Structures are given as structure tokens and as C-alpha cells.
Coordinates of C-alpha atoms in Angstrom, one line a residue:
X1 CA 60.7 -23.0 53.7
X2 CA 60.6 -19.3 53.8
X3 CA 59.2 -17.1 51.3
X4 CA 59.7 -13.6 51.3
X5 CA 56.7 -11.3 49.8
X6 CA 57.1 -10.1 46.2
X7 CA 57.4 -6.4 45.5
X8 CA 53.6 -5.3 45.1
X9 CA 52.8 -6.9 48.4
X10 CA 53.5 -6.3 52.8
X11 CA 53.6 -8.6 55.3
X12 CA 50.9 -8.6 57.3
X13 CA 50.8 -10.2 61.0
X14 CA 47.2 -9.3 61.7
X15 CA 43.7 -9.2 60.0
X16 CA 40.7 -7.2 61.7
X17 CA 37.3 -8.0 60.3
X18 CA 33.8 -6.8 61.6
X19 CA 30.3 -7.9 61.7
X20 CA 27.1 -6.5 62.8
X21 CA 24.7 -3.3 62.1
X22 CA 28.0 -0.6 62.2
X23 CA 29.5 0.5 59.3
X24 CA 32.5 -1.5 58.5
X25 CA 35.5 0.9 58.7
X26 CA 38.2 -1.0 59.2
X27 CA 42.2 1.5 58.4
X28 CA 45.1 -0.9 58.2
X29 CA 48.1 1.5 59.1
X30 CA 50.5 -1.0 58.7
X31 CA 51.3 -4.2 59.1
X32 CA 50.9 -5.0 62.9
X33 CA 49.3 -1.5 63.7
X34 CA 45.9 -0.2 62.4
X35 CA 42.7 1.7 63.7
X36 CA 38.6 1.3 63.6
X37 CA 36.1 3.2 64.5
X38 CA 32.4 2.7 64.9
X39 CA 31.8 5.3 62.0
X40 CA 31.1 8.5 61.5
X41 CA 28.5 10.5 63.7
X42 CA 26.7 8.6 66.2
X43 CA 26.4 5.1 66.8
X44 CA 22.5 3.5 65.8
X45 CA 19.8 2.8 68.2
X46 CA 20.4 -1.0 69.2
X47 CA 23.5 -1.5 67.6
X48 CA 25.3 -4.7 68.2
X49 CA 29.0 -4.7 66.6
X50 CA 32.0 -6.7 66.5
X51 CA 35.6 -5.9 65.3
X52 CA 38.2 -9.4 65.7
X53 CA 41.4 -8.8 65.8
X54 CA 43.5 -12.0 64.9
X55 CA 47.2 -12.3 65.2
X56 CA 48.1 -15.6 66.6
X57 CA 51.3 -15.6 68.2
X58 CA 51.3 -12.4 69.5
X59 CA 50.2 -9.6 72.4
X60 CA 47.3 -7.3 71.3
X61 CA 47.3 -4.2 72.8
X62 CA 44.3 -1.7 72.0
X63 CA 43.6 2.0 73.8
X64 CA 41.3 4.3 72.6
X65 CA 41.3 7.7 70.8
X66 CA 37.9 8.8 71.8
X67 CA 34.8 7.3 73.5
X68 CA 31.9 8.3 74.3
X69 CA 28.7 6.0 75.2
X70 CA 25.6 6.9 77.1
X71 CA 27.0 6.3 81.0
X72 CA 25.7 3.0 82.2
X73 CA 23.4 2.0 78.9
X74 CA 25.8 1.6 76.0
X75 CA 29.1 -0.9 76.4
X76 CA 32.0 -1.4 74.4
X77 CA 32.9 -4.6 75.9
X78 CA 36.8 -6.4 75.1
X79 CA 37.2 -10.3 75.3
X80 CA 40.1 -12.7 74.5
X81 CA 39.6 -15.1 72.7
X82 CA 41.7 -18.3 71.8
X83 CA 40.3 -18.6 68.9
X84 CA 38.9 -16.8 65.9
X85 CA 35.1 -18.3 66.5
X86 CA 35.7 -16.6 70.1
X87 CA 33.5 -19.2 71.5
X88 CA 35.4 -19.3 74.6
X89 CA 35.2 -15.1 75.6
X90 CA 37.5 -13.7 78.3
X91 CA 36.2 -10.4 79.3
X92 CA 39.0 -7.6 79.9
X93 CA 37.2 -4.2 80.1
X94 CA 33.5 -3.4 80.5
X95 CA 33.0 0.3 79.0
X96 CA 31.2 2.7 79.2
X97 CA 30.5 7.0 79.5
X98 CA 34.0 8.4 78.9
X99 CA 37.2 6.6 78.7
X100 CA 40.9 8.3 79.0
X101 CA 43.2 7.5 76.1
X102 CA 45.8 6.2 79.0
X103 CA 44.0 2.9 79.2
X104 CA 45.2 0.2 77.4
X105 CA 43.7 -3.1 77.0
X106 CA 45.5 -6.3 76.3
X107 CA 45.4 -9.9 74.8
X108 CA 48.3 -12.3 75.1
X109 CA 46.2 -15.0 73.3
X110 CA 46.2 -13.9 69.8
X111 CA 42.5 -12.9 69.3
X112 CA 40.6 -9.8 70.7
X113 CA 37.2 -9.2 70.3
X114 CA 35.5 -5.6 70.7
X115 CA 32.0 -5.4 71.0
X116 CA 29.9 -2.3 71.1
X117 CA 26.4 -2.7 72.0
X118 CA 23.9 0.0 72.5
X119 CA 20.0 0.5 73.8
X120 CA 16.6 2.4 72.2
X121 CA 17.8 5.2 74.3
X122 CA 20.3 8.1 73.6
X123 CA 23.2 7.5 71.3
X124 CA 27.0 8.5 71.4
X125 CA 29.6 9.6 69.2
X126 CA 31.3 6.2 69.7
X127 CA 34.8 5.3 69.7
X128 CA 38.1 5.2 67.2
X129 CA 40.3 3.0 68.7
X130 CA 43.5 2.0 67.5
X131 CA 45.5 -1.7 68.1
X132 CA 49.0 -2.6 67.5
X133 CA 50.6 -6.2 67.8
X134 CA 53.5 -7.3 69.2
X135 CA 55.7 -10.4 68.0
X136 CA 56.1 -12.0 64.8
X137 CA 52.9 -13.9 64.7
X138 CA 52.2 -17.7 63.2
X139 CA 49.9 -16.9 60.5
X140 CA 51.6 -13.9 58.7
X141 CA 50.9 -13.8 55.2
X142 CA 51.5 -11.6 52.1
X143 CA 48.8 -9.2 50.9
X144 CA 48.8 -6.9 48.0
X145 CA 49.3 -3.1 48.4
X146 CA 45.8 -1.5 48.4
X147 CA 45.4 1.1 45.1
X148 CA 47.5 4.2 45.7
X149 CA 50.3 2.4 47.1
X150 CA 53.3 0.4 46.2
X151 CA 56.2 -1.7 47.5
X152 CA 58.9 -1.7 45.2
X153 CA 61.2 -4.6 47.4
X154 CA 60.3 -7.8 48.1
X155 CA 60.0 -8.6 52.1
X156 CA 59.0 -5.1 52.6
X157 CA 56.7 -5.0 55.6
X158 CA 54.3 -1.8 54.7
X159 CA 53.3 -0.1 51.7
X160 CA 54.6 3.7 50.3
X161 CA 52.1 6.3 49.4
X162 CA 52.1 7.2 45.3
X163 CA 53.6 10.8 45.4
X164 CA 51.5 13.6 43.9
X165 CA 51.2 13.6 40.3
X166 CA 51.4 9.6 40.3
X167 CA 49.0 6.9 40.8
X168 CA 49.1 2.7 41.3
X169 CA 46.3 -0.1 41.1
X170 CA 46.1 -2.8 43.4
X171 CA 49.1 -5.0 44.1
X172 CA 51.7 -2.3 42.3
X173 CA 55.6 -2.4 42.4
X174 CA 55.8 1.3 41.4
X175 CA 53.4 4.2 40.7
X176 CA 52.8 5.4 37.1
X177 CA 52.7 9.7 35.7
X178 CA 49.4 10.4 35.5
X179 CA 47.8 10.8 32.3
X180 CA 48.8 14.4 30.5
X181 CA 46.0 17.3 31.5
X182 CA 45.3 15.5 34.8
X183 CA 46.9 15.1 38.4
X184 CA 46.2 13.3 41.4
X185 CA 47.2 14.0 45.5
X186 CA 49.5 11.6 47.1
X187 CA 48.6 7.9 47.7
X188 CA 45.7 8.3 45.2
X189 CA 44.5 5.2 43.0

């Protein structure tokens, strides 16, 4: 049957998760939109990273924010996949230099794979790119509101910023006054 998600929780149609020598800075904006970047300053000297995006049963569509590689040395490469090993790799886009935020990059298969992959040569600034899905995806499950945030409804599909002056742990259905003497911006934990 059906199961809605309990107040303290979202429904989320999408996962990203990353591997490789780059910082892992993965922002979940919402439930089928988000963001990553490659992290701050420039990439590393022979960096080899991946970022998987999973949503089965959906279109994945990713465009970036900024980029900048060295020109013909450093790629950020996307595949499809139809799978989350990505053993079978369709390449979309081979990148590299500058790319205008007008391109957009899609997957109708449910799993995109961006790689970036650098030489010992110069390094970048990188990329922040952001993805959205589109559909209502097979394997959408229910995960708790990260610290700072709440849902106060059950089959809510994002999570609310804590006003300032208020604060929430992990999985919250409302956000508690913080403590007398003390204070705290929005969304804070």
C-alpha cells in the first residue's frame, strides 16, 4: 500500500552521493532539486571525482552555474547510466574550458554520472552545478529533516527553515525557543 511520510520527514525522489579525491559537498534543495559543487577554491592536481545522481523513473536534467577547467586538459565528463553501478556509461557531454549556464544536460534513464577529472598541470575553479528531476520516481522514500528544519504535516514533500530565535534536531516536527540568554539565525540546529 501507500504510506505517506510522517511529520519530521520529506519525500525524497532522488539521492546524489560522491566518491573520489573532491570534497564531498553534496546541498539537497529539495526533494527532486539540489546542487554540488567540486568545493571551494580550485580543484586538486589529478583529481578524479564522481557525483551519481539516482532517481529511477524519472528525467535528470543538470546545467551548470559556473565552470571553469583548464581548456583541453581537465573534463567534466556526464554519462547515463541504467544503473547505479554505472557499469554500462552513456556519454552525453565532454567538458571542458568555459561552459555557458544555457546548456543543459539530460538523462531519461534514471542515473547520471558526473565525472571531473583533472591533470598535474594548472588547476581551475571548477564547477557548481545544479540538477532537478522530473516525474514521480520508483524508489522515493521518506528521509528525516536535516537539523534546523522541520515538517510539521505528514506527506509534506520539503523541509521549513527554523525561524530566528528557534532551533530543531534531526527528524523534528516543530522547532523549539531557544534557551533564555541565547539566539540563533534561521534554519539553525
Amino acid at each position: 500500500g501507500c504510506a505517506a511520510c510522517e511529520p519530521g520527514q520529506y519525500r525524497s525522489v532522488a539521492t546524489v552521493t560522491c566518491s573520489g579525491t573532491c570534497p564531498c559537498s553534496v546541498e539537497e534543495v529539495g526533494p527532486s532539486n539540489g546542487g554540488f559543487s567540486d568545493g571551494d577554491g580550485d580543484y586538486s592536481s589529478n583529481a578524479d571525482c564522481r557525483w551519481l545522481i539516482e532517481a529511477p523513473g524519472t528525467d535528470i536534467s543538470v546545467g551548470f552555474d559556473a565552470f571553469d577547467t583548464e581548456s583541453g586538459y581537465d573534463f567534466v565528463t556526464i554519462s547515463t547510466c541504467d544503473s547505479a553501478e554505472c557499469s554500462a556509461q552513456v556519454e552525453v557531454a565532454r567538458l571542458s574550458g568555459n561552459v555557458g549556464a544555457d546548456n543543459e544536460y539530460t538523462s531519461s534513464t534514471g542515473f547520471m554520472l558526473v565525472r571531473l577529472t583533472s591533470d598535474s598541470g594548472f588547476q581551475k575553479s571548477g564547477f557548481n552545478l545544479h540538477w532537478a528531476v522530473r516525474g514521480n520516481g520508483q524508489n522515493a522514500e521518506c528521509k528525516a529533516c536535516v537539523p534546523g528544519k522541520y515538517s510539521n504535516s505528514s506527506a509534506s514533500t520539503s523541509c521549513v527553515d527554523c525561524d530566528a530565535g528557534y532551533f530543531s534536531g534531526e527528524g523534528a516536527s516543530s522547532c523549539e525557543p531557544c534557551p533564555a540568554h541565547s539566539t540563533s539565525t534561521a534554519g539553525s540546529a
